[in-house]
Coordinates of C-alpha atoms in Angstrom, one line a residue:
Chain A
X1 CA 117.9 105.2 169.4
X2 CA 115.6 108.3 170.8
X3 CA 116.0 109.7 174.0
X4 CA 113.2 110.6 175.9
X5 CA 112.0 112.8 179.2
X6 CA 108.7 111.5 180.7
X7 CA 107.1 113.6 183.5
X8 CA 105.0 110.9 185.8
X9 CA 102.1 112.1 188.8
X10 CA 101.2 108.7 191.2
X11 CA 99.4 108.3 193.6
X12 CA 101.9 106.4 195.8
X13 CA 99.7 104.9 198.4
X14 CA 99.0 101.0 196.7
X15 CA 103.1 100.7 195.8
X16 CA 106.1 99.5 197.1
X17 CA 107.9 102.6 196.2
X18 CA 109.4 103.7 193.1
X19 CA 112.6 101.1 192.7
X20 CA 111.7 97.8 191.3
X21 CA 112.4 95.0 193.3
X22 CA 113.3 91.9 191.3
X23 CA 110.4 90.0 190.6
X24 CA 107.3 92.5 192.7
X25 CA 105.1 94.5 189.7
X26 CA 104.1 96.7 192.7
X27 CA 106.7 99.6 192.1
X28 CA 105.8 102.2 189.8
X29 CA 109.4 101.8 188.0
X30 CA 108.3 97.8 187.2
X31 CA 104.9 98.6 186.0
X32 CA 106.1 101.7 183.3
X33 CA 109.3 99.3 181.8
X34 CA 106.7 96.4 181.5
X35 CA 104.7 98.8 179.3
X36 CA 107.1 100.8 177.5
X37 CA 108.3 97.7 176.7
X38 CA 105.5 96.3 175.8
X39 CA 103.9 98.8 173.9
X40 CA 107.4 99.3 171.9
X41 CA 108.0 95.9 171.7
X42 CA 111.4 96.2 173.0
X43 CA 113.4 95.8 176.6
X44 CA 112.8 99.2 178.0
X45 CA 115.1 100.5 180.7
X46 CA 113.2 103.4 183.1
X47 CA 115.4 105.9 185.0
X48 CA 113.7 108.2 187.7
X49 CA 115.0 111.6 188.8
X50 CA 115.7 109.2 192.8
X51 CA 113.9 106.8 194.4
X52 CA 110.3 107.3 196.2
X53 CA 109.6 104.8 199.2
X54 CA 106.3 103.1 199.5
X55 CA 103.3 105.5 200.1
X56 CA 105.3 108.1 199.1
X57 CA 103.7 110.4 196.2
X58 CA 104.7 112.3 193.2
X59 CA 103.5 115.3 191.8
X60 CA 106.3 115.1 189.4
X61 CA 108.7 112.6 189.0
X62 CA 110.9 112.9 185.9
X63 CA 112.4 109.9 184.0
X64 CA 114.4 109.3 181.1
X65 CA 114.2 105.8 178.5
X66 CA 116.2 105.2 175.6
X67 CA 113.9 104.0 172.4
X68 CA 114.5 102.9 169.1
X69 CA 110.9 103.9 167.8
X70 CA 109.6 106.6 165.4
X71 CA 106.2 107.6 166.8
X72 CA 105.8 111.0 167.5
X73 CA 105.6 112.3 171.2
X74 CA 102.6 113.3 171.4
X75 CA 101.0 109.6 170.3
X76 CA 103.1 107.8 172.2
X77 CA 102.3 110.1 175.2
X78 CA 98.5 109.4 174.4
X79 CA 99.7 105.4 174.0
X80 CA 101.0 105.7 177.5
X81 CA 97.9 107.4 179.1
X82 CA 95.5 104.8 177.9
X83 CA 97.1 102.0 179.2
X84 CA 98.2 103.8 182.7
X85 CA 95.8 102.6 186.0
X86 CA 94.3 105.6 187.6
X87 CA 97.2 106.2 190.4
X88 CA 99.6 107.1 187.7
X89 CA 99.6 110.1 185.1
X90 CA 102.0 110.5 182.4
X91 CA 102.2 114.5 182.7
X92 CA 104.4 115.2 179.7
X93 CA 106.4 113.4 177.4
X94 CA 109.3 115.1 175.0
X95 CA 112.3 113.9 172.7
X96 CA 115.8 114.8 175.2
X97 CA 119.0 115.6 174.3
X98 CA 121.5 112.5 174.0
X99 CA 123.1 112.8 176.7
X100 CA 120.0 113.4 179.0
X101 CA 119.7 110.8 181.9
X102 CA 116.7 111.5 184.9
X103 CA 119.0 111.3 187.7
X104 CA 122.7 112.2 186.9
X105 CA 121.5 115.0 184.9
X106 CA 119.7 116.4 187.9
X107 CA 120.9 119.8 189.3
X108 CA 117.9 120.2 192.4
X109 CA 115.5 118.2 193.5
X110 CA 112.1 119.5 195.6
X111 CA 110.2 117.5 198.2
X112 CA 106.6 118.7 200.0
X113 CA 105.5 117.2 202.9
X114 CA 101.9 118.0 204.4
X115 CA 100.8 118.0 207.9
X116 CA 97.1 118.1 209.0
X117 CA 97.6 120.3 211.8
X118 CA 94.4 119.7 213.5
X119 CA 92.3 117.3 216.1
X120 CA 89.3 117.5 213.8
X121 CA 90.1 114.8 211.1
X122 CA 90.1 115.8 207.5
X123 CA 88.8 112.4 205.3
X124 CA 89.8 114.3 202.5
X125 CA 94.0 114.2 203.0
X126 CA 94.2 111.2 205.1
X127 CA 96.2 109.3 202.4
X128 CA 98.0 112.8 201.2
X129 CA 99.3 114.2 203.9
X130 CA 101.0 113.3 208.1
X131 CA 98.9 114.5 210.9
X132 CA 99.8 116.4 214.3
X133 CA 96.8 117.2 216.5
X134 CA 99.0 119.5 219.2
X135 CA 99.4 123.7 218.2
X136 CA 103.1 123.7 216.2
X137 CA 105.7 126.8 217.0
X138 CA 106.6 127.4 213.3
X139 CA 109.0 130.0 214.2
X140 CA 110.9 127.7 215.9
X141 CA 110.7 124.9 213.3
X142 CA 111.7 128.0 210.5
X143 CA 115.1 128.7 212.9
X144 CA 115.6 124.9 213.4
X145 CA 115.2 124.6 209.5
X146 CA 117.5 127.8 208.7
X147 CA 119.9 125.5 211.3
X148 CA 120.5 122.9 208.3
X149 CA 120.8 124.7 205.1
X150 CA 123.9 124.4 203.6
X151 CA 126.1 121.3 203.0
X152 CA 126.9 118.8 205.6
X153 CA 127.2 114.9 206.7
X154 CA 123.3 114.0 207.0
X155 CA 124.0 111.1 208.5
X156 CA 122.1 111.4 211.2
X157 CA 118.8 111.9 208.9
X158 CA 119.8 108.9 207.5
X159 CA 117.9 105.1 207.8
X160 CA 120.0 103.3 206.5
X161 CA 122.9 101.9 209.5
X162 CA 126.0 101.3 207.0
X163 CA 126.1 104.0 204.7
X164 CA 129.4 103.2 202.6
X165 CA 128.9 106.5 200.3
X166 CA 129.0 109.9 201.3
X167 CA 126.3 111.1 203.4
X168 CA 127.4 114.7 202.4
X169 CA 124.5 117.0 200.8
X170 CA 123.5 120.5 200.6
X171 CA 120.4 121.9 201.9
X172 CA 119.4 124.6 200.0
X173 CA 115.9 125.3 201.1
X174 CA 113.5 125.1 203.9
X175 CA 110.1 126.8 203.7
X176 CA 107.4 126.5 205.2
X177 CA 103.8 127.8 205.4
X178 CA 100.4 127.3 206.2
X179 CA 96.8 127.6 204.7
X180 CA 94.0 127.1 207.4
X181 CA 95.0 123.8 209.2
X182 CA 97.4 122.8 206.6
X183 CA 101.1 123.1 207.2
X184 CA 103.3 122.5 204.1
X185 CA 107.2 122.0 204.2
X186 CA 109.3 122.0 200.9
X187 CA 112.8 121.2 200.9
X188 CA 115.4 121.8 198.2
X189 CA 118.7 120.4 197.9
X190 CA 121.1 118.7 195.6
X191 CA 119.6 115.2 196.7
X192 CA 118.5 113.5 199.8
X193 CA 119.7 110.2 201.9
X194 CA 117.4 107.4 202.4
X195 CA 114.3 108.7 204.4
X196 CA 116.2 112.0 205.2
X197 CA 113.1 114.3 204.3
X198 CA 110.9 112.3 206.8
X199 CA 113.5 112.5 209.5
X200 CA 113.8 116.4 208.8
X201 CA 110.3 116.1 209.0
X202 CA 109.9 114.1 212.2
X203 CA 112.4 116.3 213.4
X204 CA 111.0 119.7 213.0
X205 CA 107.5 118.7 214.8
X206 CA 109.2 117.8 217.4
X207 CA 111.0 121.4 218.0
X208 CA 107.5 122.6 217.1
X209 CA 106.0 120.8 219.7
X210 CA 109.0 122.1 222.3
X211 CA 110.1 118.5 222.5
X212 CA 113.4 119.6 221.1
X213 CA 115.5 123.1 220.6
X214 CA 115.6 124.6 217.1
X215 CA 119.4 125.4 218.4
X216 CA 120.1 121.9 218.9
X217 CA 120.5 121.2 215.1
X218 CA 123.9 121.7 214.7
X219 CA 124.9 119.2 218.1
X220 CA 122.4 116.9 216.2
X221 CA 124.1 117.2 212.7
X222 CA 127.6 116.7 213.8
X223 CA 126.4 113.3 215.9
X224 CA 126.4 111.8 212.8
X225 CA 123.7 109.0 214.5
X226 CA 120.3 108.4 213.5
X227 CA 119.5 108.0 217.2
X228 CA 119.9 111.5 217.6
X229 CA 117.5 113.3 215.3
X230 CA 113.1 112.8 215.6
X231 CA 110.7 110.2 214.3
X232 CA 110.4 109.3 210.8
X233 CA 107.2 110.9 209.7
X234 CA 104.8 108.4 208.1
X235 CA 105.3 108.2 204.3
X236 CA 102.0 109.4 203.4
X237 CA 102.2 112.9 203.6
X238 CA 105.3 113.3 201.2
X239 CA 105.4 114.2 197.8
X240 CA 108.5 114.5 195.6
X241 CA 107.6 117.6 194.0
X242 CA 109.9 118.9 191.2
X243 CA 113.2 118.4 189.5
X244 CA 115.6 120.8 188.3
X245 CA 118.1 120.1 184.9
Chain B
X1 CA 66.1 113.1 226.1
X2 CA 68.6 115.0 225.2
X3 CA 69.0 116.5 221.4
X4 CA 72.7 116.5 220.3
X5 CA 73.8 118.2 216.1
X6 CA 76.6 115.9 214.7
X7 CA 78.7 117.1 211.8
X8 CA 80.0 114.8 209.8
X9 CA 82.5 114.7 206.8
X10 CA 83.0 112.0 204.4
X11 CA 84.9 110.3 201.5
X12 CA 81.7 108.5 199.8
X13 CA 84.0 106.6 197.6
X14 CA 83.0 103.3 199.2
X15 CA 79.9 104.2 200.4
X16 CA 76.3 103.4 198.7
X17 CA 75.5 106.8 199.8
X18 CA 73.5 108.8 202.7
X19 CA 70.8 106.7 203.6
X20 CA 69.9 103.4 205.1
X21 CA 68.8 100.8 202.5
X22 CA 67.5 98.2 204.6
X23 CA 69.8 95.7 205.6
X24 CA 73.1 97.1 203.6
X25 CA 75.9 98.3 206.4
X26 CA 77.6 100.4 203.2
X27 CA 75.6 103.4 203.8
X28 CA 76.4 105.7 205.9
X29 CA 73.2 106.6 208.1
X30 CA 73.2 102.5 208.3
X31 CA 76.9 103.1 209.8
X32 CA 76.4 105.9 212.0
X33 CA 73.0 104.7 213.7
X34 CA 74.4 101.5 214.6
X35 CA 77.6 103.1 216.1
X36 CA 75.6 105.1 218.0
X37 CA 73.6 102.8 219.3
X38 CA 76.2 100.7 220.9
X39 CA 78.4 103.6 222.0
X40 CA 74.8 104.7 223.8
X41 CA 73.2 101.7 224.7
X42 CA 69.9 102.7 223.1
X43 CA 68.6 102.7 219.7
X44 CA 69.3 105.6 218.5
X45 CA 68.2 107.3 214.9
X46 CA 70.4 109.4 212.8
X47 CA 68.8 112.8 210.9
X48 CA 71.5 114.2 208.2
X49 CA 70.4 117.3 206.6
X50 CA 69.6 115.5 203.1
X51 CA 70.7 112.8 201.3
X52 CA 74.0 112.5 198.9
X53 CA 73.9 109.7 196.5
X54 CA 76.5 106.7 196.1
X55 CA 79.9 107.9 195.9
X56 CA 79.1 111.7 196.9
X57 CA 81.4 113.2 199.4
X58 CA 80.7 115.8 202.3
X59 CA 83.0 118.1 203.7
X60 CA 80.2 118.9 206.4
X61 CA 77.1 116.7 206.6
X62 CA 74.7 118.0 209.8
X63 CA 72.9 115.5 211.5
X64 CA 70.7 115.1 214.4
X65 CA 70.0 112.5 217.0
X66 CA 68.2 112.5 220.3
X67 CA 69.9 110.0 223.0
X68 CA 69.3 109.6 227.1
X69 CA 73.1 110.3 228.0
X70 CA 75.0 112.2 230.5
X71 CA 78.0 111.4 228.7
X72 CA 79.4 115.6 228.2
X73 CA 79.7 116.4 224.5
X74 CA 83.9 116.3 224.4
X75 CA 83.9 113.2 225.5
X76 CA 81.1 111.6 223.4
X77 CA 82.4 113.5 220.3
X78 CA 86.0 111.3 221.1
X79 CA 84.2 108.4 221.3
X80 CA 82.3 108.9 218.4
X81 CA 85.4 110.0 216.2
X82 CA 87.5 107.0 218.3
X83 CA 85.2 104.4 216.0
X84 CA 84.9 105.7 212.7
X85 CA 86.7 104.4 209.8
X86 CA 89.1 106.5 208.5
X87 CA 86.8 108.0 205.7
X88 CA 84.1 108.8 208.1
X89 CA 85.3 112.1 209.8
X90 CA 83.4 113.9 212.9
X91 CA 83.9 117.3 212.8
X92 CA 82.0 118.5 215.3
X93 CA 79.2 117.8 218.6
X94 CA 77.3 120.1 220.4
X95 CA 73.6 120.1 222.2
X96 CA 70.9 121.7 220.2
X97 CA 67.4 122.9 221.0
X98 CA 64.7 120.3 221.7
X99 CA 63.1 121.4 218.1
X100 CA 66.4 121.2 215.8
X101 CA 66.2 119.0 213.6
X102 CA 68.7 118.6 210.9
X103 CA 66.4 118.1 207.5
X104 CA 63.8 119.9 208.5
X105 CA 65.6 122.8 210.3
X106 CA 67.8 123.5 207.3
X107 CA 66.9 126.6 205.6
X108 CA 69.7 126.5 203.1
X109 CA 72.3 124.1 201.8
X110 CA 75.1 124.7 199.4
X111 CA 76.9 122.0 197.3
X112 CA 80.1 122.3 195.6
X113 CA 80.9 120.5 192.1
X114 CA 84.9 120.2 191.1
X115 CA 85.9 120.0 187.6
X116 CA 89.2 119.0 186.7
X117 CA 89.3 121.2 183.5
X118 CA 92.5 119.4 181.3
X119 CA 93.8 116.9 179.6
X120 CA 96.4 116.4 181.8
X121 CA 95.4 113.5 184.3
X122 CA 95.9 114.4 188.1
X123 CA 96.3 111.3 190.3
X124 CA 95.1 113.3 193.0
X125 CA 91.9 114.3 192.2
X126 CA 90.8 111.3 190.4
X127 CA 88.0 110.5 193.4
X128 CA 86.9 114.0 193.9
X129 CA 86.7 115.5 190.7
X130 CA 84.9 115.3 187.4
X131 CA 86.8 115.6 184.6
X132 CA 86.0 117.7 181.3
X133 CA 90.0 117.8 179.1
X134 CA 87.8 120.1 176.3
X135 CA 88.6 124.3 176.9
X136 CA 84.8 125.4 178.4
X137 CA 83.7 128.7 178.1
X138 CA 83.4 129.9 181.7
X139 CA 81.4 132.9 180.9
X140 CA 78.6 131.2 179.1
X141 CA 78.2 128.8 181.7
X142 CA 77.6 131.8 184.0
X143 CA 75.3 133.3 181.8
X144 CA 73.2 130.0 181.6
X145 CA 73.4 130.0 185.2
X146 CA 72.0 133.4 185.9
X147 CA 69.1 132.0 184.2
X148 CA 68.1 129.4 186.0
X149 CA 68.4 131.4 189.4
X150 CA 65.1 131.6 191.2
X151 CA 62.2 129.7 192.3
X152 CA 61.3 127.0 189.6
X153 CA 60.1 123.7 188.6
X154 CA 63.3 121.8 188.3
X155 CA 61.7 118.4 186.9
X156 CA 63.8 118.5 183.6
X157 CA 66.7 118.4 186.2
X158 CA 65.3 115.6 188.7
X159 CA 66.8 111.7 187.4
X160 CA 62.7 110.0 188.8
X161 CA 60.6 109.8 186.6
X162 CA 57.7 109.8 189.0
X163 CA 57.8 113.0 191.4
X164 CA 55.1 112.7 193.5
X165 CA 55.8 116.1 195.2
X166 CA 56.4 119.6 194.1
X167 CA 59.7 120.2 192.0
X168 CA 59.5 123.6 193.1
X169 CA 63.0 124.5 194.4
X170 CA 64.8 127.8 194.8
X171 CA 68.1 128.1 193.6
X172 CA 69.8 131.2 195.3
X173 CA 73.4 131.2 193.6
X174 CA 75.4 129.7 191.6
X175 CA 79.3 130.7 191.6
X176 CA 82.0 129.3 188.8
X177 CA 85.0 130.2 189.8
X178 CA 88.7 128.6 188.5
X179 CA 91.8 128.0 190.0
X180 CA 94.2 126.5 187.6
X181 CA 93.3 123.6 185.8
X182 CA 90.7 123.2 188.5
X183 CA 87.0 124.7 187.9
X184 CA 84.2 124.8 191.1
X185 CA 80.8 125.1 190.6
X186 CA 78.9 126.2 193.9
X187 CA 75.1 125.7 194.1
X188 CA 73.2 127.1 197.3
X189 CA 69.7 126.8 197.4
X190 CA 66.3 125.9 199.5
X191 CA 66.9 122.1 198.6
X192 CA 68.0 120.0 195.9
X193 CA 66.1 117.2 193.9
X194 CA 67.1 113.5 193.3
X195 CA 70.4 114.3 191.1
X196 CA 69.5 117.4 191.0
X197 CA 73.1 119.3 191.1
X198 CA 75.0 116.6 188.9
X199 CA 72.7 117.0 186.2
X200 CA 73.0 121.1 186.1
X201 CA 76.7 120.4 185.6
X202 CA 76.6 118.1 183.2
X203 CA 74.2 120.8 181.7
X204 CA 76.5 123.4 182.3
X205 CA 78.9 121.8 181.0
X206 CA 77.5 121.4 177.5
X207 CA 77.2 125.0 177.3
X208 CA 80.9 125.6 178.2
X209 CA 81.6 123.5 175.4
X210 CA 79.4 125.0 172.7
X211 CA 76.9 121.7 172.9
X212 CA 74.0 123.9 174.2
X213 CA 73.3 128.0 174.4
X214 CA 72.7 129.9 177.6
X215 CA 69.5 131.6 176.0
X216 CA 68.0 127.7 175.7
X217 CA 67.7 127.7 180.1
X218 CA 64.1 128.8 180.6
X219 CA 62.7 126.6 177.7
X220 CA 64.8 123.7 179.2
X221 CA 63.1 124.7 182.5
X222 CA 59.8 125.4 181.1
X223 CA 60.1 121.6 179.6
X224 CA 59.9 119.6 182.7
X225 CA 61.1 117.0 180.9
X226 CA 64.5 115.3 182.1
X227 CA 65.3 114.6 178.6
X228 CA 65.4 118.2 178.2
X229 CA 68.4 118.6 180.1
X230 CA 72.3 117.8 179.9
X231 CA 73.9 114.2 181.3
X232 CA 74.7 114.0 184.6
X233 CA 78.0 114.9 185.6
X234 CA 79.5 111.8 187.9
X235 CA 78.9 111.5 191.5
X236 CA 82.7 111.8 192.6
X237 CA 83.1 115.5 192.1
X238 CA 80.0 116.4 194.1
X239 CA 80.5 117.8 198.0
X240 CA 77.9 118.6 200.4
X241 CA 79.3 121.4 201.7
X242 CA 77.3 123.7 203.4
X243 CA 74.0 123.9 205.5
X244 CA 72.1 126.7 207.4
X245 CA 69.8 126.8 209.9

């Protein structure tokens, strides 16, 4: 048996998310196994880098598949491409070491989310990025962001009510920046809760909208209750980025 | 009657193009003279500053309309964009001069062709890019370019047969420029022909890949003969981008 790394690109707005879901062939995870599988006529188990929830894109998202094949990389790669629909890319593909598995090999894991920053609509990133019409204080979101690095209980950033595993994480990055009306915020960390990047998100536009204190964070983390931290931004505008081994 | 200058921005993905055809509600003069209409109360008809083609985008289309309205412009303008379908953008309203009018105003327009320039897919792109995965040699394609700057008879580059009118255009610049895998073309000029700018790429293209030579321009020019020139590079990388008055 082979191991293999594939580097994927969808569009995420037509699926349910990454995860398959028993018998749906609208995640991305269901639709590459049924054609590894098919196209190396064997049951083909797909492991991604983490979950992405419906609407939400990737610009990278690495997996790993265990194959008892001998075509070369670079045909099966081209294999793959022919036979992907146009909302999904098959970036790379390359032979892995054995032990080389997508997501407990993962040391850091990126996110990007976008936000149209604007009352004059863009067509062109409607399905690629959130919106926010009012003027943002990105100072204030930077010192509410710089208010969350590190490792803590991110519970409160989490959607899911009955977490039974640890909601412990570490926040190594926050940065954002802006080009023209286009605010981009990438966050680094060792792994991320269920919807916790949207709820940072959420979060930050509202202390950049002065509907809540950047020096609130810390009250907010140790809560440890959803009800305390901002909206869920819509899924649209968030892109799991890149992945670090 | 007052005389308003609408610019508009659009995805023309689903769209049989700029202008009406009749009884077809999929173009998108068709879409924005019956909104105005009932918003207004009055017929009202729509002037954009030319026409784009099915599937064409615009990140800024000018149009004109005259309407009897006291309605101020802020508040039309949120009405307006309070209507449109989420690919239909308003960018901006404003009252112009009794005499504007948006075609025959225009002194100069400027479209912009993007070439995603690899043979590694990008989801993202897919509906507003053409693609070329073969290495293209950037400089020739300037050097073809240079030469066909100028006021000329663009027939080999016009997709009807039958021109009536002059093919007489002036084409004041084009600029190639690359960043990353991504290559745009931009084309200002007086006006553009039916196809015009699709089939210079696809012509340009040709050169960049060694299919044609730079020096061949001014007999392809001097041809008048469609045949004469390259194929023409698909609709979905083209933007109207730019007009002048």
């Amino acid at each position: 048996m082979r191991n293999f790394k594939l580097c994927l690109s969808y569009d995420g707005s037509r699926y349910r998310g990454w995860q398959k879901q028993g018998n749906t062939p609208d995640t991305i995870q269901e639709k590459l196994e049924a054609l590894l599988s098919r196209l190396l006529e064997q049951p083909v188990e797909l492991h991604g880098s983490g979950r992405t929830d419906a609407g939400v894109h990737a610009r990278c998202q690495t997996c790993s598949f265990r194959a008892d094949t001998s075509l070369p990389c670079p045909r099966l790669l081209e294999l793959i491409r022919s036979h992907l629909p146009e909302d999904i890319g098959a970036l790379s593909l390359e032979e892995a070491e054995p032990s080389f598995h997508a997501r407990l090999s993962c040391r850091k894991k990126s996110y990007v989310y976008f936000i149209w920053n604007s009352s004059s609509p863009n067509v062109f990133y409607r399905k690629y990025s959130g919106t926010c019409p009012e003027a943002l204080d990105t100072e204030a979101m930077e010192r509410a962001a710089r208010l969350l690095l590190g490792e803590h209980d991110f519970s409160s950033f989490c959607s899911l009510r009955r977490m039974k595993k640890s909601a412990v994480r570490r926040l190594d990055s926050v940065d954002i920046s802006r080009s023209g009306d286009m605010l981009r915020l990438e966050f680094t960390g060792s792994g991320f809760l269920y919807n916790m990047v949207r709820i940072l998100v959420g979060t930050l536009i509202e202390v950049g909208r002065a509907q809540r204190r950047a020096e609130d964070m810390p009250a907010l983390l140790a809560a440890r209750d959803r009800q305390a931290a901002g909206f869920t931004a819509p899924a649209q505008g968030l892109f799991l980025w890149e992945q670090r081994y």
